[in-house]
XYZ file of C-alpha atoms in Angstrom:
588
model
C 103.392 91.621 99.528
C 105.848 91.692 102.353
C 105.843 94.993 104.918
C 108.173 95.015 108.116
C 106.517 97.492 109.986
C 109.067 99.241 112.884
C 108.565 100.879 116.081
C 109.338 101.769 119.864
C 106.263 99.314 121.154
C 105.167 96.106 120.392
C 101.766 95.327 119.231
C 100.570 91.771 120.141
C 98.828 93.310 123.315
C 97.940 96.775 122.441
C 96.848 99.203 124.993
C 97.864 102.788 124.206
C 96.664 104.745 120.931
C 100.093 103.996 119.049
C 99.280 100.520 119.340
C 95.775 99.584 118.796
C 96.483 102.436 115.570
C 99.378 100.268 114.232
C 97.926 96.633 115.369
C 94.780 97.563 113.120
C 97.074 98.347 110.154
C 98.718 95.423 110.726
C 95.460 93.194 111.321
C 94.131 94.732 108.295
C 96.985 94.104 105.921
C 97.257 90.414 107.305
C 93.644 90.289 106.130
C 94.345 90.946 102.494
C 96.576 88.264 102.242
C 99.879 90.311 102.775
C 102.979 88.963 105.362
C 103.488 91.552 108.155
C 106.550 91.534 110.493
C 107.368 93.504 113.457
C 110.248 95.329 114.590
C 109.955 96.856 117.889
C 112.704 98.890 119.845
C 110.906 99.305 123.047
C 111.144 99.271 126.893
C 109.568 96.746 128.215
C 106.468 95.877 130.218
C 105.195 93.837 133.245
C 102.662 92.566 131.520
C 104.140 91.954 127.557
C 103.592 88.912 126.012
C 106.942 86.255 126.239
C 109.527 87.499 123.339
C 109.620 83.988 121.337
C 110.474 86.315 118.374
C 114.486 87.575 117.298
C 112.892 90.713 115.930
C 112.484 91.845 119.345
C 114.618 94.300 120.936
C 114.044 95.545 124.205
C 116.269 98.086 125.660
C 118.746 96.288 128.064
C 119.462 97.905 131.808
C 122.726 99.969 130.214
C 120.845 101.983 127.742
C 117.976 102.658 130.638
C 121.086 104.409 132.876
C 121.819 105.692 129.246
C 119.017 107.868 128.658
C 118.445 108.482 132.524
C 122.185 110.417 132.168
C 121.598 111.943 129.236
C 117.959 112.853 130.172
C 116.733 111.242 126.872
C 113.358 109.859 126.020
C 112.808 106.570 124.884
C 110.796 106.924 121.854
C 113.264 110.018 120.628
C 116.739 108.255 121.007
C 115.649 104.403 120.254
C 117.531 103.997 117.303
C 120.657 104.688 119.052
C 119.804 101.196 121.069
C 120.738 99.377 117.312
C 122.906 102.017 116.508
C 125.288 102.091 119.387
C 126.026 98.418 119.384
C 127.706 97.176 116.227
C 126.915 93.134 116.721
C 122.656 94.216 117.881
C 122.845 96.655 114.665
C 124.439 93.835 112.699
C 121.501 91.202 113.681
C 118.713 93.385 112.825
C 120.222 94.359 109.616
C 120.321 90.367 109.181
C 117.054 90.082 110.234
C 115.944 92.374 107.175
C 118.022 91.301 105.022
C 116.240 87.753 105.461
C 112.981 89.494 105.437
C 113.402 91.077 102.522
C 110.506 93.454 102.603
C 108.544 95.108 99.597
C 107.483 97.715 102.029
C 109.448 99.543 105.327
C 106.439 101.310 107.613
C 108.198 103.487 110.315
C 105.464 104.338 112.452
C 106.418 107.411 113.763
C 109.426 108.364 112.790
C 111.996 107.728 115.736
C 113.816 105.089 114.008
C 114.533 106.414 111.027
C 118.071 107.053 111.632
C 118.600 102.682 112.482
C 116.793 102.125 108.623
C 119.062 105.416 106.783
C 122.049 103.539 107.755
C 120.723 100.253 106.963
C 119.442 101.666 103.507
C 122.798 103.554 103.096
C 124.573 100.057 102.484
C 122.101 98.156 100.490
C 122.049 100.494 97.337
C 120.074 97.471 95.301
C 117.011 97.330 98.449
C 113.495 96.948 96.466
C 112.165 98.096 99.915
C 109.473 101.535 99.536
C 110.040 103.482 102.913
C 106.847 104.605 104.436
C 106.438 107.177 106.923
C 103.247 106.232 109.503
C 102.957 109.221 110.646
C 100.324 109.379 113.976
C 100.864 113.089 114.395
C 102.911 116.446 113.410
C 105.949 115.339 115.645
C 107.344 118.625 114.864
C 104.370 120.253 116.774
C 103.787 117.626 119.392
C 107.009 116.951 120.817
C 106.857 120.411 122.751
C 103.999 119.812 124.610
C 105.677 116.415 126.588
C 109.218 117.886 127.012
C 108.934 121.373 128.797
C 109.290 120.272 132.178
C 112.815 119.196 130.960
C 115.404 121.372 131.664
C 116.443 123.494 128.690
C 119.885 121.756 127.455
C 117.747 118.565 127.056
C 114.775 120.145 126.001
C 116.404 121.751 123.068
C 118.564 118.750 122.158
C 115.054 116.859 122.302
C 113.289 118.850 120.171
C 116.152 119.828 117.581
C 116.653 115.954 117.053
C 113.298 115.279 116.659
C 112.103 117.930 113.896
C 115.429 117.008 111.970
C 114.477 113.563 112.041
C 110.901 114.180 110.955
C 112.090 116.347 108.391
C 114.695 113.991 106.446
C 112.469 111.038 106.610
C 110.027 112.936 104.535
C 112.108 114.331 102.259
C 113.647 110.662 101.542
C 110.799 108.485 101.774
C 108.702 107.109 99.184
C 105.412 107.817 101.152
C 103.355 109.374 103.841
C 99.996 108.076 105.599
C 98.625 110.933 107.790
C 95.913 110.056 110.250
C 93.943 113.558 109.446
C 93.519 115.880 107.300
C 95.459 118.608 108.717
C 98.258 116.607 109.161
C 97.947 115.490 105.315
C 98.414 118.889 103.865
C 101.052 119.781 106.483
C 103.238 116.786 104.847
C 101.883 117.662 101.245
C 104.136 120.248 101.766
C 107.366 118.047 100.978
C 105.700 116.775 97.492
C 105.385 113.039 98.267
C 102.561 110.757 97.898
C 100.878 110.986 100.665
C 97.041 109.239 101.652
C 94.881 109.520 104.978
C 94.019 106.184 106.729
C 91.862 108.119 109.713
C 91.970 106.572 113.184
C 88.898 104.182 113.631
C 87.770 101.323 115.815
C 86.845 97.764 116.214
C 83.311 96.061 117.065
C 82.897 95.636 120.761
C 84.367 93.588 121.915
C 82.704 90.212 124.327
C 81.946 91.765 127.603
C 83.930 90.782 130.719
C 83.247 92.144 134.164
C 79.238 92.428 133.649
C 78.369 92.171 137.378
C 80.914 94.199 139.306
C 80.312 97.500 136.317
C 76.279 96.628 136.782
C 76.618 97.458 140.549
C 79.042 100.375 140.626
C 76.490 101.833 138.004
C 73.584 100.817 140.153
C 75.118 102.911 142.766
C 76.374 106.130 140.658
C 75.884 108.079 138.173
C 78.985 107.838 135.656
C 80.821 109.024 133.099
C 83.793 107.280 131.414
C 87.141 108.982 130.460
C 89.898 107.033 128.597
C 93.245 107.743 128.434
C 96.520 106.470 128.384
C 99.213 107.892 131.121
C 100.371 110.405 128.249
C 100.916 113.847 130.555
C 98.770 116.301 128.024
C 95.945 113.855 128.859
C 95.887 114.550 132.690
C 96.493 118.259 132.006
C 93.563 118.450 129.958
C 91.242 116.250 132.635
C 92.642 118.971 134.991
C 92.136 122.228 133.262
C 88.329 121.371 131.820
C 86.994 119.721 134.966
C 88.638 121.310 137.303
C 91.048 121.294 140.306
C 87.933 120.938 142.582
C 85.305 118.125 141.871
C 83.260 119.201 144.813
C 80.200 120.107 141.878
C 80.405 115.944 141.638
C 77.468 115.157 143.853
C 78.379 112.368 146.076
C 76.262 109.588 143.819
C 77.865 111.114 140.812
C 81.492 109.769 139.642
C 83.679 109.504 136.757
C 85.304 106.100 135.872
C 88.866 106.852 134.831
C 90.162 103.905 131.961
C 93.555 103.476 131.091
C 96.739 104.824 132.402
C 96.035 108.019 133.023
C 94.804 107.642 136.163
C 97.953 106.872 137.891
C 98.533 110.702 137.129
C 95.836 111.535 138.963
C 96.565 109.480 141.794
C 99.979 110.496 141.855
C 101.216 112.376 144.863
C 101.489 116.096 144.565
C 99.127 116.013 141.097
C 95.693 117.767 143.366
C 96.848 120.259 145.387
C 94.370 120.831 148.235
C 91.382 118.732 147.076
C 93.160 115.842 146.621
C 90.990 113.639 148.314
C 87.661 115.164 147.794
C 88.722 114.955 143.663
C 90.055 111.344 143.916
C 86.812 110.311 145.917
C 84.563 111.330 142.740
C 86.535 109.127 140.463
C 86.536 105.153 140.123
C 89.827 103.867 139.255
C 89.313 101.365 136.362
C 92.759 101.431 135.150
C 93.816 99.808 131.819
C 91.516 97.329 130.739
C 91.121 94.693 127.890
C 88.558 95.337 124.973
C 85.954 93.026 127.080
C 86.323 95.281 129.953
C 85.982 98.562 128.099
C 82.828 97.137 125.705
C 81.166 96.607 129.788
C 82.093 99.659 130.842
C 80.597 101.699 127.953
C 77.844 99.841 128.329
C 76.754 100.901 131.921
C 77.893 104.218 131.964
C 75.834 107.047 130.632
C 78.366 109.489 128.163
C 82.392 109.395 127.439
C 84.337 112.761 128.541
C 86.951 113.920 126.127
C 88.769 117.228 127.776
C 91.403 117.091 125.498
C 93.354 120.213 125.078
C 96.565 119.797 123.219
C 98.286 117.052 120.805
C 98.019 116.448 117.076
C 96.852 113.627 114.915
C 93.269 112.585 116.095
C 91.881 110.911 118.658
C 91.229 107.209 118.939
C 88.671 107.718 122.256
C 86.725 109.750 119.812
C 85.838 107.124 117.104
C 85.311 104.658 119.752
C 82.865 107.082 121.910
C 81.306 107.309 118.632
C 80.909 104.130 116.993
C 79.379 102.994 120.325
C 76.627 105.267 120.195
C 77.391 106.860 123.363
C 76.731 110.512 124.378
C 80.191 112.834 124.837
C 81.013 116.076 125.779
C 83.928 117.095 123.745
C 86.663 119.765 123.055
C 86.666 120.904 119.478
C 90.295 119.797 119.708
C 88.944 116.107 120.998
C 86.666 115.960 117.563
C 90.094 117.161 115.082
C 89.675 114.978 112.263
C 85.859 113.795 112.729
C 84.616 117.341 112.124
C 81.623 115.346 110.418
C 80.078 113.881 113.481
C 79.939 117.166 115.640
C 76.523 118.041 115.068
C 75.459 114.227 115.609
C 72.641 113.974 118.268
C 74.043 113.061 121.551
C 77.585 115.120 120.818
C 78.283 118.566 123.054
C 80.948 120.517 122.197
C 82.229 122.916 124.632
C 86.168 124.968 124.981
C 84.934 126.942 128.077
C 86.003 124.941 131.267
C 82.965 126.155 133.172
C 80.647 125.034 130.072
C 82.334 121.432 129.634
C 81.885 121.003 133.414
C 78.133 122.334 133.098
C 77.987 119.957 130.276
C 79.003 116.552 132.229
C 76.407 117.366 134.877
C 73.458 117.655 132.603
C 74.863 114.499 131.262
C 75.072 113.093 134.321
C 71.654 114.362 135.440
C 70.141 112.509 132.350
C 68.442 108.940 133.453
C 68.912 106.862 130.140
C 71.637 105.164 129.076
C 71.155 104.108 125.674
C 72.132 105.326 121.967
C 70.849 108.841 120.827
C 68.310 108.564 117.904
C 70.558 108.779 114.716
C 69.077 108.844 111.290
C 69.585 106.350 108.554
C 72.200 108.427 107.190
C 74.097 108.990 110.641
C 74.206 105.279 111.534
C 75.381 104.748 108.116
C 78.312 107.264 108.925
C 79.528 105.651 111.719
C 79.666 102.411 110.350
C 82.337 103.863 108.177
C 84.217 104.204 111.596
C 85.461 101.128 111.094
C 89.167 100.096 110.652
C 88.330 98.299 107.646
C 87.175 101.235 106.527
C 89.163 104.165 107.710
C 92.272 102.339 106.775
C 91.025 100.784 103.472
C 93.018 103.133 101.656
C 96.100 101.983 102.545
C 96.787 99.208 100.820
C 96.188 100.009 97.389
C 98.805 102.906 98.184
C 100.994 100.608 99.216
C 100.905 98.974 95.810
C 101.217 101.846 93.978
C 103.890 102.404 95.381
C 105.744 99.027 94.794
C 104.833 99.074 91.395
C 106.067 102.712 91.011
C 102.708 103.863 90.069
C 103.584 106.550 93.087
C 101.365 109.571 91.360
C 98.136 108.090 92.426
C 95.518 106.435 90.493
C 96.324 105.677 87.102
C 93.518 107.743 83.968
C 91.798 106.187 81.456
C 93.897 105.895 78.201
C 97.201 105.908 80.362
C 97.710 102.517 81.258
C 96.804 99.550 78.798
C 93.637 97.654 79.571
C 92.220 94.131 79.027
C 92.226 93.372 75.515
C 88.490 92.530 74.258
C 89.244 92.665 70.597
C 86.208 90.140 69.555
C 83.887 91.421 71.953
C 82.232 94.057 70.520
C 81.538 92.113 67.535
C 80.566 88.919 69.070
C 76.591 88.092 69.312
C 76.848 87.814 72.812
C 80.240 87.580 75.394
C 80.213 86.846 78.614
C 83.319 88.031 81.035
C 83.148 85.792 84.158
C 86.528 84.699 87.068
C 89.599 85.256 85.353
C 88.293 87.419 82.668
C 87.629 90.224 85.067
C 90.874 90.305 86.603
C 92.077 92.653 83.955
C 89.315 94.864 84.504
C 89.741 95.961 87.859
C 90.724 99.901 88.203
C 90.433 100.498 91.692
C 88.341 100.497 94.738
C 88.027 96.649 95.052
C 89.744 94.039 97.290
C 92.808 91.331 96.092
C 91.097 89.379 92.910
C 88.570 86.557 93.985
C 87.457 84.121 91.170
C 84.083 84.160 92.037
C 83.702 87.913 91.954
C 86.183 90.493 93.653
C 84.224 93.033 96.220
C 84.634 96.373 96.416
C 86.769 97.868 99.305
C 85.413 101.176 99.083
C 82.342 102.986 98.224
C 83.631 104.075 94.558
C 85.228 101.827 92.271
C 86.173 101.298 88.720
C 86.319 99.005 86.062
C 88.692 99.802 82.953
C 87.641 98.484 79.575
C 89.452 98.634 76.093
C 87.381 97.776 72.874
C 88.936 97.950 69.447
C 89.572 101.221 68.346
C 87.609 100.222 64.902
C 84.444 99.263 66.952
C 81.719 101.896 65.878
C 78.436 102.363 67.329
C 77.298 101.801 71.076
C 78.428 98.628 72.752
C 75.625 96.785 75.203
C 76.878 95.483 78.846
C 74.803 93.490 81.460
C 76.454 93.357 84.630
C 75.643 90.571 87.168
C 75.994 92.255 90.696
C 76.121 91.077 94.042
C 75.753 93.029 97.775
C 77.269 92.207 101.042
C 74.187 93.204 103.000
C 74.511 91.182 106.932
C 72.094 94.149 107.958
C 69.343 94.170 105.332
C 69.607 97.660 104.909
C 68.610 99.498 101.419
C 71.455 100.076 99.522
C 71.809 102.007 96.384
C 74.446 101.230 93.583
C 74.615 103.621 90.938
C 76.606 103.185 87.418
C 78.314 106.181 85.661
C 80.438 106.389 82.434
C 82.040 109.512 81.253
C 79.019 109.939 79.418
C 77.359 110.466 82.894
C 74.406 108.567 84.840
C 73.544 105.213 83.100
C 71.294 103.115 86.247
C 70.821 102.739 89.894
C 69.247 100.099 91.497
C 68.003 99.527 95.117
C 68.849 95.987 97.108
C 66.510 95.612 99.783
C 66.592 93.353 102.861
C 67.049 89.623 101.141
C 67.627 91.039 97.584
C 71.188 90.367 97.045
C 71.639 89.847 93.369
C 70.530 91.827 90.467
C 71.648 92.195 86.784
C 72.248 95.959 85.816
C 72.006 96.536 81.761
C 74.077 99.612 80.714
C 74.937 101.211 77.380
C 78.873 102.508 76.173
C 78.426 104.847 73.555
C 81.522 106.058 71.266
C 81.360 109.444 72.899
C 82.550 107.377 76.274
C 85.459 105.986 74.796
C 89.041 107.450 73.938
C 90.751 107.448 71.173
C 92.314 103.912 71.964
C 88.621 102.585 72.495
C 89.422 102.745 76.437
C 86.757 103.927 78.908
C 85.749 103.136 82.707
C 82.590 102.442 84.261
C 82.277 103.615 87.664
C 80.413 102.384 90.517
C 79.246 104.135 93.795
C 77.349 102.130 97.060
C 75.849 103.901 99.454
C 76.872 101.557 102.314
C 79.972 99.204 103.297
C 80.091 96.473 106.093
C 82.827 94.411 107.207
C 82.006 90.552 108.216
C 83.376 90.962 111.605
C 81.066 93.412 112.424
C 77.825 90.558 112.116
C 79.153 87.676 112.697
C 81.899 85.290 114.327
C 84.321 85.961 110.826
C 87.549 86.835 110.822
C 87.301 88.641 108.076
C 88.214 92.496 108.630
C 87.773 93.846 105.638
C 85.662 96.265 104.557
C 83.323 94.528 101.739
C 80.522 96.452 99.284
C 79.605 94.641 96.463
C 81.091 92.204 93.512
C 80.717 91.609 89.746
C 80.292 88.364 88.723
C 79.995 88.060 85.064
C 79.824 90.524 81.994
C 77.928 90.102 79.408
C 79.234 92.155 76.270
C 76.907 92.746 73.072
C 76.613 95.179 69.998
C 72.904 94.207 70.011
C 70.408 95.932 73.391
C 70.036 93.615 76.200
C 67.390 93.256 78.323
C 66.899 96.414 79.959
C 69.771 98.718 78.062
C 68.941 102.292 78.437
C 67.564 103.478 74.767
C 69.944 105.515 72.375
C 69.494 109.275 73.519
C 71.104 112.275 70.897
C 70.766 115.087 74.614
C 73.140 112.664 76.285
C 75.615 112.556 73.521
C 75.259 116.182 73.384
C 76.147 116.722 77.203
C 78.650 113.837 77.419
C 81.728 116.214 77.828
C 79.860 118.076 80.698
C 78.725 115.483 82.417
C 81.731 113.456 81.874
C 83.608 116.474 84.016
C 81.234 115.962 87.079
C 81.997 112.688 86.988
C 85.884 112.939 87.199
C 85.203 113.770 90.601
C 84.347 109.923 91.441
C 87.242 108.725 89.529
């Protein structure tokens, strides 16, 4: 599958939250086999990568007097770069064209109005429209424009709702980053999935000996941020114009772009250099730098106030086991986590800032003491996982299958017209391909894994098969930990096994039973699985592999006669198929 994925940065050097979100989905994607291309429209950067690539497009010196004149913004008003010049709108349109995607992801939605126009005359375009949506733009876009004077400020904000608002009314899809945001855009009726913001592992270490010392010397805590304005505002307001609480062997290491805020002249008023004096100016940094950093100092701050979407400091505060002191706005979208040991919540500014010095006070610098069950949870942090949904959306989507999931009955299954009556039939590579419902990654001959912790196989038998029909799955774990993990096996009839891998034990055969009462009419049913854990092969060793991975199926085999371990004919669960068969819609 082909995606061109648009928008007003680049991504082969992320550093702000729009990029590492987007150069994940991207990274992910890739990893599934699909071809990704980038379009961005973008300003550009001292330190960007060279531009050995035509679908660049970095606004030229005119359209920077441009938007200084017409007090635009450059995210807002980038489609008019492609717009306003007939031979630049003319290549990209080429450049797509050439592409020819399955699949066009706007991330964000500012340039929309370049791909209407470019849809407009292409009536025969097999390309779905996405909308990557990374917040309510509607809601945001106040919050960085009021300084502006009002003409612009009300030009800026009309444009942007009404752009916002006809890409999701046209598009074929939304992916929302929480769940507020996804029932905000359930509103306009589309398909719409959430792919959460996550993280990746740390990252190698860089800078080991210079963090060591400045922690040997202070007592820090780390706050990341890019140089978005809400971010400073919110340092600001929840620690204060006055940092004179700070002892002097107590400081705050400021990561990311943000800080030249802070620095900036006229920003602190009268304490300006008492404030700057309690904070270490780290500046952006790559992922080895950050991985040191969180390393040696003891908690993460996150004062934010305002915004939408969620927060990508959040999952990675999290995922590296670190102590934070929060805003409940800081933890929108991992609600789940706040009562994790190690996580203070506080809105009050004289709380947060009583919070940060017991956390500064504290003498360890190590994990908090999660349970099995926690740790388990934050694996799921993950980009692999947080995003995992995304592609099988995507092709639903392509294949028009843009309701969600198909049922059982609806769509025709594998046709096993001899197996129920055969002594003994064995399903193995190819034959399973058919089988696969959902939850599992691209087909793999020697057993496809499951992408996420439910998944389903879909079976059709002949509709003149009677009696119960005898299965024996061969199973196989993705355990790098050596964890316990449970798989458990439903059909509509309800619970049929569940089996525990520990440590080594990767491979197990599961016997299960398909009565009549499980199948339909057509002699279709599913069998469902659920894991209690996923983990990605990046995460344990040198792989490149990103995805997410649970377990595989190997072989079937397929008998009218028990197998080895079959659960025993029972009349109470015939009985209490239909009500059990209810609860278990809910995995489905």
């Amino acid at each position: 599958m082909k995606v061109l994925t648009l928008s007003t940065y680049r991504t082969d050097l992320p550093r702000h939250g729009g990029q590492v979100r987007l150069a994940a989905i991207q990274r992910v994607l890739r990893s599934q086999g699909w071809t990704i291309r980038h379009m961005p429209v973008y300003v550009r950067n001292a330190d960007d990568l060279p531009e050995d690539s035509a679908f660049l497009f970095p606004f030229d010196p005119d359209f920077h007097r441009r938007l200084e004149e017409t007090q635009g913004r450059s995210d807002v008003d980038a489609a008019d770069f492609l717009l306003g010049d007939p031979s630049r709108f003319a290549a990209a349109c080429d450049l797509i064209d050439g592409y020819d995607p399955d699949c066009i992801w706007l991330e964000q939605p500012w340039l929309w109005p370049f791909v209407k126009v470019y849809l407009a005359g292409r009536s025969g375009s097999r390309a779905r429209v996405v909308y990557g949506s990374q917040n309510v733009e509607t809601h945001l876009i106040e919050n960085v424009i009021r300084k502006l004077p009002k003409r612009a400020r009300e030009r800026i904000r009309a444009t942007a709702e009404a752009m916002e608002r006809d890409l999701c009314a046209v598009c074929d899809g939304i992916v929302a980053v929480s769940r507020g945001d996804l029932a905000f855009f359930q509103a306009y009726g589309k398909p719409s999935v959430l792919a959460a913001n996550g993280v990746w592992p740390k990252g190698q270490r860089s800078g080991v000996d210079y963090w060591r010392k400045e922690a040997s010397l202070f007592s820090t805590a780390m706050f990341v941020s890019s140089a978005h304005p809400p971010n400073a505002t919110g340092f600001v307001e929840m620690l204060g114009d006055n940092l004179a609480y700070l002892a002097p062997d107590e400081r705050i290491i400021v990561v990311g772009g943000v800080i030249k805020l802070l620095e900036g002249p006229g920003f602190y008023g009268e304490h300006r250099g008492l404030n700057l004096s309690r904070l270490i100016a780290a500046g952006v940094q790559d992922e080895g730098g950050l991985s040191t950093i969180l390393d040696v100092t003891k908690g993460v701050l996150l004062p934010i106030k305002e915004g939408g979407g969620t927060n990508l400091k959040t999952a990675e505060a999290l995922n590296n086991r670190k102590p934070i002191v929060a805003t409940t706005a800081a933890m929108r979208g991992f609600e789940e986590f706040s009562d994790f040991p190690g996580v203070t919540i506080r809105d009050d500014p004289a709380a947060f800032r009583a919070a940060v010095k017991a956390l500064l006070a504290t003498e360890a610098r190590g994990a908090p003491d999660y349970t099995a069950e926690q740790e388990r949870m934050l694996d799921t942090l993950l980009w692999p996982a947080t995003l995992g949904a995304i592609p099988s959306f995507l092709e639903g989507l392509s294949a028009g299958r843009i309701g969600g999931p198909p049922l059982p009955g609806l769509l025709p299954g594998p046709e096993t017209a001899r197996a129920a009556t055969a002594p003994v039939r064995v399903w193995s590579e190819y034959q399973l391909r058919p089988l696969l419902a959902r939850g599992w990654h691209d087909f793999e001959p020697a057993g496809t894994w499951s992408r996420e912790r439910n998944a389903a196989l879909r079976i059709r038998f002949p509709e003149e098969a009677r009696g119960a029909v005898h299965l024996r799955i061969a199973m196989e774990v993705f355990n790098p930990q050596k964890r316990p993990i449970d798989i458990e096996i439903f059909t509509p009839g309800g619970h049929q096994a569940t089996h525990r891998f520990r440590g080594g034990d990767r491979q197990r055969s599961v016997a299960i039973r398909i009565d009549e009462t499980d199948r339909d009419g057509s002699g279709m049913t599913e069998v469902y699985f659920r894991s209690s854990a996923l983990f990605s092969p990046i995460s344990s060793s040198r792989s490149d592999d990103a995805r997410l991975l649970g377990f595989r199926v190997t072989a079937i085999e397929v008998s009218q006669d028990p197998l080895p371990g079959s659960r025993p004919s029972s009349p109470v669960r015939s009985a209490l198929a239909g009500a059990i068969g209810r609860m278990v819609d809910r995995l489905r």
